[in-house]
Amino acid sequence: MSKSVLLLNKKHCMREDLTVAIKQVRAEGYDLDISIPWDITDIGKLFDDAMEKGASRILTAGGDGSLNGMTNLILDRGAEREVALALLPLGTANDFARGVGIPSNDLTSSLRLAVSGGEHAIDVGVVNGRHFVNVASGGIGAEITSTTPVELKRLLGGAAYSIMGLIKATQLQPYSARISLPDGQTDDGEVLVITIGNSKYAGGGFEVAPKASLTDGLLDLAVVTKPENEGFDQLVEELNDPFNENNRSLHYRQLNEFVIETKQPLPLNLDGEPMLETRFEFGIKPKALRMVLQNVF
């Protein structure tokens, strides 16, 4: 039987449903240790301790940001061959968990899956040396997420009028961007929103990368540019038909690498973790991480 170690943020320690889940899983005979980092600086040390004690599975408890942190820790340590990563979804949105069928409304079931489920090799996205497993999003959405979360979560779900209203109300301007593709082609435009999906969901359950797969060796790039002549009706139509090759404002591609460059720093949200740069080099590491998942697509 594999040895599992749960790295548990101290803010979750008093959750009654989590206490019940841990007792139940241990009663079923699974080898599960709990480590509680005092702060973020403790996580690496506790991870190393778990590996020295023979852990074959590391469980991270939280949302997409916690998953991102542990993914980067495992890959930066070069431990991807030694340990599998499992997720106990205790975040607010749990977008990655939604896509792979990890139940966020039943902690006992999700913890049982984490310690006993099958392991799958999944792709990992990389940008400027940082890894991500779910979605990176940039542009005006990342800039004003803190003040208008509902509208932004609906960004690629057909709420084009809300998008344009936000732009006008906040005086935010599109980002002048160049996207360099693997074939040498470059696209220039005034970008409103960019999403890069390794998985499908972001923003609290919205399918921003419908064709994304964790095992296809590709990233799904969706770019929304400012409509010509204030053509908001056109943008609404394209948001409802994102794969149409004749679209002029919404473009959806599947690529293994590309570069995004902007004149001014572009805010990028990487699995919930912020970045701010003028050049982003994106790539994919096929099947670089073993994860414990209910479903893999």
Short mmCIF file of C-alpha atoms in Angstrom, two decimals:
data_model
loop_
_atom_site.label_atom_id
_atom_site.label_comp_id
_atom_site.label_asym_id
_atom_site.label_seq_id
_atom_site.Cartn_x
_atom_site.Cartn_y
_atom_site.Cartn_z
CA MET A 1 0.00 0.00 0.00
CA SER A 2 1.29 3.43 -0.91
CA LYS A 3 2.18 5.95 1.77
CA SER A 4 0.37 9.29 1.45
CA VAL A 5 1.18 12.58 3.15
CA LEU A 6 -1.35 15.40 3.28
CA LEU A 7 0.14 18.90 3.49
CA LEU A 8 -2.66 20.76 5.22
CA ASN A 9 -2.87 24.52 5.61
CA LYS A 10 -3.51 25.35 9.25
CA LYS A 11 -6.61 27.38 8.35
CA HIS A 12 -8.33 24.12 7.35
CA CYS A 13 -7.38 22.14 10.46
CA MET A 14 -10.63 22.75 12.34
CA ARG A 15 -12.97 21.72 9.54
CA GLU A 16 -15.26 19.06 10.94
CA ASP A 17 -15.92 17.43 7.57
CA LEU A 18 -12.17 17.08 7.02
CA THR A 19 -11.69 15.50 10.46
CA VAL A 20 -14.42 12.99 9.63
CA ALA A 21 -12.83 12.22 6.26
CA ILE A 22 -9.37 11.62 7.73
CA LYS A 23 -10.72 9.32 10.45
CA GLN A 24 -12.76 7.36 7.93
CA VAL A 25 -9.92 6.87 5.45
CA ARG A 26 -7.52 5.83 8.18
CA ALA A 27 -10.13 3.39 9.55
CA GLU A 28 -10.26 1.80 6.09
CA GLY A 29 -6.57 0.98 6.45
CA TYR A 30 -4.91 3.61 4.28
CA ASP A 31 -1.49 4.89 5.34
CA LEU A 32 -2.05 8.64 5.65
CA ASP A 33 0.14 11.13 7.51
CA ILE A 34 -0.76 14.78 8.08
CA SER A 35 1.79 17.61 7.99
CA ILE A 36 0.78 21.18 8.80
CA PRO A 37 3.10 23.93 7.53
CA TRP A 38 3.34 26.90 9.87
CA ASP A 39 3.77 29.20 6.87
CA ILE A 40 4.67 28.98 3.20
CA THR A 41 8.38 28.64 3.96
CA ASP A 42 7.71 25.33 5.76
CA ILE A 43 6.13 23.61 2.76
CA GLY A 44 9.40 22.71 1.03
CA LYS A 45 10.91 21.32 4.23
CA LEU A 46 7.84 19.22 5.01
CA PHE A 47 7.79 17.96 1.43
CA ASP A 48 11.42 16.88 1.73
CA ASP A 49 10.67 15.20 5.06
CA ALA A 50 7.79 13.29 3.49
CA MET A 51 10.00 12.07 0.66
CA GLU A 52 12.69 10.92 3.12
CA LYS A 53 10.02 8.89 4.96
CA GLY A 54 9.05 7.10 1.76
CA ALA A 55 5.91 8.95 0.69
CA SER A 56 4.74 7.93 -2.76
CA ARG A 57 1.82 10.36 -2.83
CA ILE A 58 1.69 13.99 -1.77
CA LEU A 59 -1.77 15.44 -1.15
CA THR A 60 -2.26 19.18 -1.35
CA ALA A 61 -5.38 20.69 0.22
CA GLY A 62 -6.75 23.85 -1.32
CA GLY A 63 -7.70 25.30 -4.69
CA ASP A 64 -5.99 25.88 -8.00
CA GLY A 65 -3.33 28.10 -6.41
CA SER A 66 -2.32 25.38 -3.95
CA LEU A 67 -2.20 22.87 -6.79
CA ASN A 68 0.03 25.23 -8.76
CA GLY A 69 2.43 25.66 -5.85
CA MET A 70 2.81 21.94 -5.28
CA THR A 71 3.21 21.22 -9.00
CA ASN A 72 6.08 23.70 -9.18
CA LEU A 73 7.63 22.28 -6.01
CA ILE A 74 7.60 18.70 -7.34
CA LEU A 75 9.00 19.64 -10.74
CA ASP A 76 11.58 22.06 -9.36
CA ARG A 77 12.78 19.31 -7.00
CA GLY A 78 12.95 16.82 -9.86
CA ALA A 79 10.69 14.49 -7.85
CA GLU A 80 8.11 13.74 -10.54
CA ARG A 81 9.32 10.15 -10.95
CA GLU A 82 9.24 9.47 -7.22
CA VAL A 83 5.91 10.87 -6.16
CA ALA A 84 2.38 11.36 -7.46
CA LEU A 85 0.36 14.47 -6.68
CA ALA A 86 -3.21 14.35 -5.41
CA LEU A 87 -5.63 17.19 -4.75
CA LEU A 88 -8.07 17.62 -1.88
CA PRO A 89 -10.29 20.43 -3.20
CA LEU A 90 -10.76 22.99 -0.42
CA GLY A 91 -10.56 26.11 -2.57
CA THR A 92 -13.25 28.57 -3.57
CA ALA A 93 -13.58 27.71 -7.25
CA ASN A 94 -11.87 24.29 -7.56
CA ASP A 95 -11.82 24.61 -11.35
CA PHE A 96 -9.20 21.93 -11.98
CA ALA A 97 -11.01 19.49 -9.69
CA ARG A 98 -14.22 20.09 -11.63
CA GLY A 99 -12.56 19.16 -14.90
CA VAL A 100 -11.13 15.86 -13.66
CA GLY A 101 -14.06 14.69 -11.56
CA ILE A 102 -12.66 15.19 -8.06
CA PRO A 103 -15.73 15.72 -5.82
CA SER A 104 -15.46 19.02 -3.95
CA ASN A 105 -18.75 18.50 -2.08
CA ASP A 106 -17.75 15.20 -0.44
CA LEU A 107 -14.37 15.35 1.30
CA THR A 108 -14.45 11.72 2.37
CA SER A 109 -14.85 10.60 -1.24
CA SER A 110 -12.19 13.00 -2.52
CA LEU A 111 -9.72 11.97 0.21
CA ARG A 112 -10.37 8.28 -0.48
CA LEU A 113 -9.72 8.93 -4.16
CA ALA A 114 -6.50 10.77 -3.30
CA VAL A 115 -5.05 7.84 -1.36
CA SER A 116 -6.38 4.97 -3.48
CA GLY A 117 -7.20 6.25 -6.99
CA GLY A 118 -5.33 5.60 -10.18
CA GLU A 119 -2.33 7.64 -11.26
CA HIS A 120 -2.26 9.33 -14.65
CA ALA A 121 0.60 11.13 -16.41
CA ILE A 122 -0.61 14.59 -17.42
CA ASP A 123 0.82 17.48 -19.41
CA VAL A 124 2.11 20.56 -17.64
CA GLY A 125 2.14 24.03 -19.16
CA VAL A 126 5.14 26.27 -18.67
CA VAL A 127 5.54 30.02 -19.07
CA ASN A 128 8.80 31.84 -18.41
CA GLY A 129 10.00 28.87 -16.39
CA ARG A 130 6.89 28.61 -14.20
CA HIS A 131 4.57 25.62 -14.43
CA PHE A 132 0.79 25.44 -14.49
CA VAL A 133 -1.71 22.62 -14.86
CA ASN A 134 -5.01 24.44 -15.30
CA VAL A 135 -5.44 27.83 -17.00
CA ALA A 136 -3.48 31.05 -17.45
CA SER A 137 -5.54 34.15 -18.20
CA GLY A 138 -4.43 37.67 -19.01
CA GLY A 139 -5.58 41.09 -20.14
CA ILE A 140 -8.24 43.33 -18.67
CA GLY A 141 -9.81 40.38 -16.91
CA ALA A 142 -6.73 39.74 -14.79
CA GLU A 143 -6.43 43.49 -14.14
CA ILE A 144 -9.88 44.03 -12.63
CA THR A 145 -10.73 40.60 -11.21
CA SER A 146 -10.73 41.89 -7.65
CA THR A 147 -13.44 44.46 -8.30
CA THR A 148 -15.74 42.73 -10.77
CA PRO A 149 -15.49 38.97 -10.30
CA VAL A 150 -18.94 37.99 -11.54
CA GLU A 151 -18.65 39.68 -14.92
CA LEU A 152 -15.13 38.44 -15.49
CA LYS A 153 -16.02 34.87 -14.65
CA ARG A 154 -18.52 35.05 -17.48
CA LEU A 155 -15.94 36.44 -19.84
CA LEU A 156 -16.00 33.74 -22.48
CA GLY A 157 -19.50 32.58 -21.66
CA GLY A 158 -21.34 35.04 -23.89
CA ALA A 159 -21.33 38.19 -21.72
CA ALA A 160 -19.75 40.39 -24.38
CA TYR A 161 -21.86 43.43 -23.51
CA SER A 162 -20.74 43.17 -19.89
CA ILE A 163 -17.13 43.00 -21.08
CA MET A 164 -17.43 46.14 -23.16
CA GLY A 165 -19.32 47.90 -20.40
CA LEU A 166 -16.50 47.14 -17.99
CA ILE A 167 -13.95 48.52 -20.42
CA LYS A 168 -15.86 51.78 -20.78
CA ALA A 169 -16.68 52.14 -17.09
CA THR A 170 -13.15 51.50 -15.86
CA GLN A 171 -11.34 53.38 -18.64
CA LEU A 172 -9.16 50.34 -19.20
CA GLN A 173 -7.51 50.02 -22.58
CA PRO A 174 -6.71 46.90 -24.62
CA TYR A 175 -3.12 45.67 -24.68
CA SER A 176 -1.12 46.04 -27.86
CA ALA A 177 0.20 42.52 -28.34
CA ARG A 178 2.12 40.36 -30.76
CA ILE A 179 1.68 36.59 -30.74
CA SER A 180 4.44 34.59 -32.44
CA LEU A 181 3.41 31.11 -33.60
CA PRO A 182 5.58 28.02 -34.19
CA ASP A 183 5.34 28.34 -37.99
CA GLY A 184 6.89 31.79 -37.90
CA GLN A 185 3.59 33.62 -38.34
CA THR A 186 2.93 36.61 -36.10
CA ASP A 187 -0.42 38.14 -35.14
CA ASP A 188 -0.64 41.73 -33.95
CA GLY A 189 -3.70 43.25 -32.32
CA GLU A 190 -5.38 45.15 -29.53
CA VAL A 191 -6.03 42.36 -27.04
CA LEU A 192 -8.81 42.41 -24.46
CA VAL A 193 -8.51 38.90 -23.04
CA ILE A 194 -6.13 35.97 -23.41
CA THR A 195 -6.68 32.49 -21.95
CA ILE A 196 -4.25 29.59 -22.20
CA GLY A 197 -5.78 26.30 -21.15
CA ASN A 198 -4.13 23.03 -20.27
CA SER A 199 -7.43 22.06 -18.66
CA LYS A 200 -10.93 23.32 -19.43
CA TYR A 201 -12.36 25.41 -16.59
CA ALA A 202 -11.59 28.76 -14.97
CA GLY A 203 -13.39 31.57 -13.19
CA GLY A 204 -15.57 29.34 -11.03
CA GLY A 205 -16.76 26.70 -13.47
CA PHE A 206 -16.74 28.38 -16.87
CA GLU A 207 -15.43 26.31 -19.77
CA VAL A 208 -12.88 28.72 -21.23
CA ALA A 209 -10.92 26.06 -23.15
CA PRO A 210 -13.53 23.57 -24.40
CA LYS A 211 -11.11 21.50 -26.50
CA ALA A 212 -8.38 21.31 -23.87
CA SER A 213 -6.92 17.94 -22.94
CA LEU A 214 -4.45 17.06 -20.22
CA THR A 215 -2.80 14.45 -22.43
CA ASP A 216 -2.66 15.89 -25.98
CA GLY A 217 0.66 17.74 -25.70
CA LEU A 218 -1.01 21.05 -26.60
CA LEU A 219 -2.11 24.29 -24.99
CA ASP A 220 -5.40 25.89 -26.01
CA LEU A 221 -4.92 29.60 -26.79
CA ALA A 222 -8.01 31.81 -26.97
CA VAL A 223 -7.54 35.51 -27.78
CA VAL A 224 -10.24 38.19 -27.78
CA THR A 225 -9.26 41.35 -29.63
CA LYS A 226 -11.10 44.66 -29.68
CA PRO A 227 -13.87 44.56 -32.32
CA GLU A 228 -13.52 46.84 -35.30
CA ASN A 229 -15.86 49.85 -35.37
CA GLU A 230 -17.30 48.98 -31.94
CA GLY A 231 -18.75 45.78 -33.43
CA PHE A 232 -20.08 44.35 -30.17
CA ASP A 233 -22.81 42.31 -31.88
CA GLN A 234 -20.11 40.59 -33.89
CA LEU A 235 -18.20 39.77 -30.70
CA VAL A 236 -21.32 38.25 -29.13
CA GLU A 237 -21.75 35.97 -32.13
CA GLU A 238 -18.12 34.90 -32.04
CA LEU A 239 -18.20 34.16 -28.31
CA ASN A 240 -21.04 31.75 -29.05
CA ASP A 241 -19.10 30.18 -31.95
CA PRO A 242 -15.47 30.22 -30.77
CA PHE A 243 -14.10 27.69 -33.27
CA ASN A 244 -15.28 29.44 -36.41
CA GLU A 245 -12.25 30.04 -38.63
CA ASN A 246 -13.85 33.22 -39.97
CA ASN A 247 -13.97 34.92 -36.58
CA ARG A 248 -12.32 38.34 -36.52
CA SER A 249 -12.21 39.11 -32.77
CA LEU A 250 -12.08 35.68 -31.12
CA HIS A 251 -9.39 33.25 -32.20
CA TYR A 252 -8.94 29.74 -30.76
CA ARG A 253 -5.82 27.70 -31.49
CA GLN A 254 -4.14 24.56 -30.14
CA LEU A 255 -0.35 24.86 -30.02
CA ASN A 256 2.66 23.31 -28.31
CA GLU A 257 4.53 26.61 -28.03
CA PHE A 258 4.10 30.33 -28.72
CA VAL A 259 5.28 33.72 -27.50
CA ILE A 260 3.14 36.67 -26.38
CA GLU A 261 4.75 40.12 -26.31
CA THR A 262 3.10 43.36 -25.21
CA LYS A 263 4.16 47.00 -25.23
CA GLN A 264 3.11 47.54 -21.61
CA PRO A 265 3.28 44.92 -18.81
CA LEU A 266 0.45 42.41 -19.14
CA PRO A 267 -1.14 41.01 -15.95
CA LEU A 268 -1.40 37.23 -16.16
CA ASN A 269 -3.22 34.98 -13.72
CA LEU A 270 -1.47 31.60 -13.59
CA ASP A 271 -3.69 29.05 -11.81
CA GLY A 272 -4.63 31.92 -9.52
CA GLU A 273 -1.05 33.17 -9.08
CA PRO A 274 -0.21 36.61 -10.55
CA MET A 275 2.49 37.46 -13.10
CA LEU A 276 3.29 40.81 -14.73
CA GLU A 277 5.60 40.81 -17.75
CA THR A 278 5.91 42.11 -21.31
CA ARG A 279 7.09 38.79 -22.79
CA PHE A 280 5.65 35.35 -22.11
CA GLU A 281 7.21 32.23 -23.61
CA PHE A 282 4.68 29.40 -23.43
CA GLY A 283 5.36 25.72 -23.90
CA ILE A 284 4.11 22.31 -22.81
CA LYS A 285 5.82 19.41 -21.05
CA PRO A 286 3.95 16.29 -22.21
CA LYS A 287 3.00 13.86 -19.44
CA ALA A 288 5.47 15.46 -17.04
CA LEU A 289 3.50 14.98 -13.80
CA ARG A 290 1.76 11.99 -12.25
CA MET A 291 -1.58 12.90 -10.68
CA VAL A 292 -4.27 10.91 -8.90
CA LEU A 293 -7.45 11.60 -10.88
CA GLN A 294 -10.98 10.31 -11.26
CA ASN A 295 -11.08 11.18 -14.94
CA VAL A 296 -8.42 12.17 -17.43
CA PHE A 297 -9.25 13.69 -20.80
#
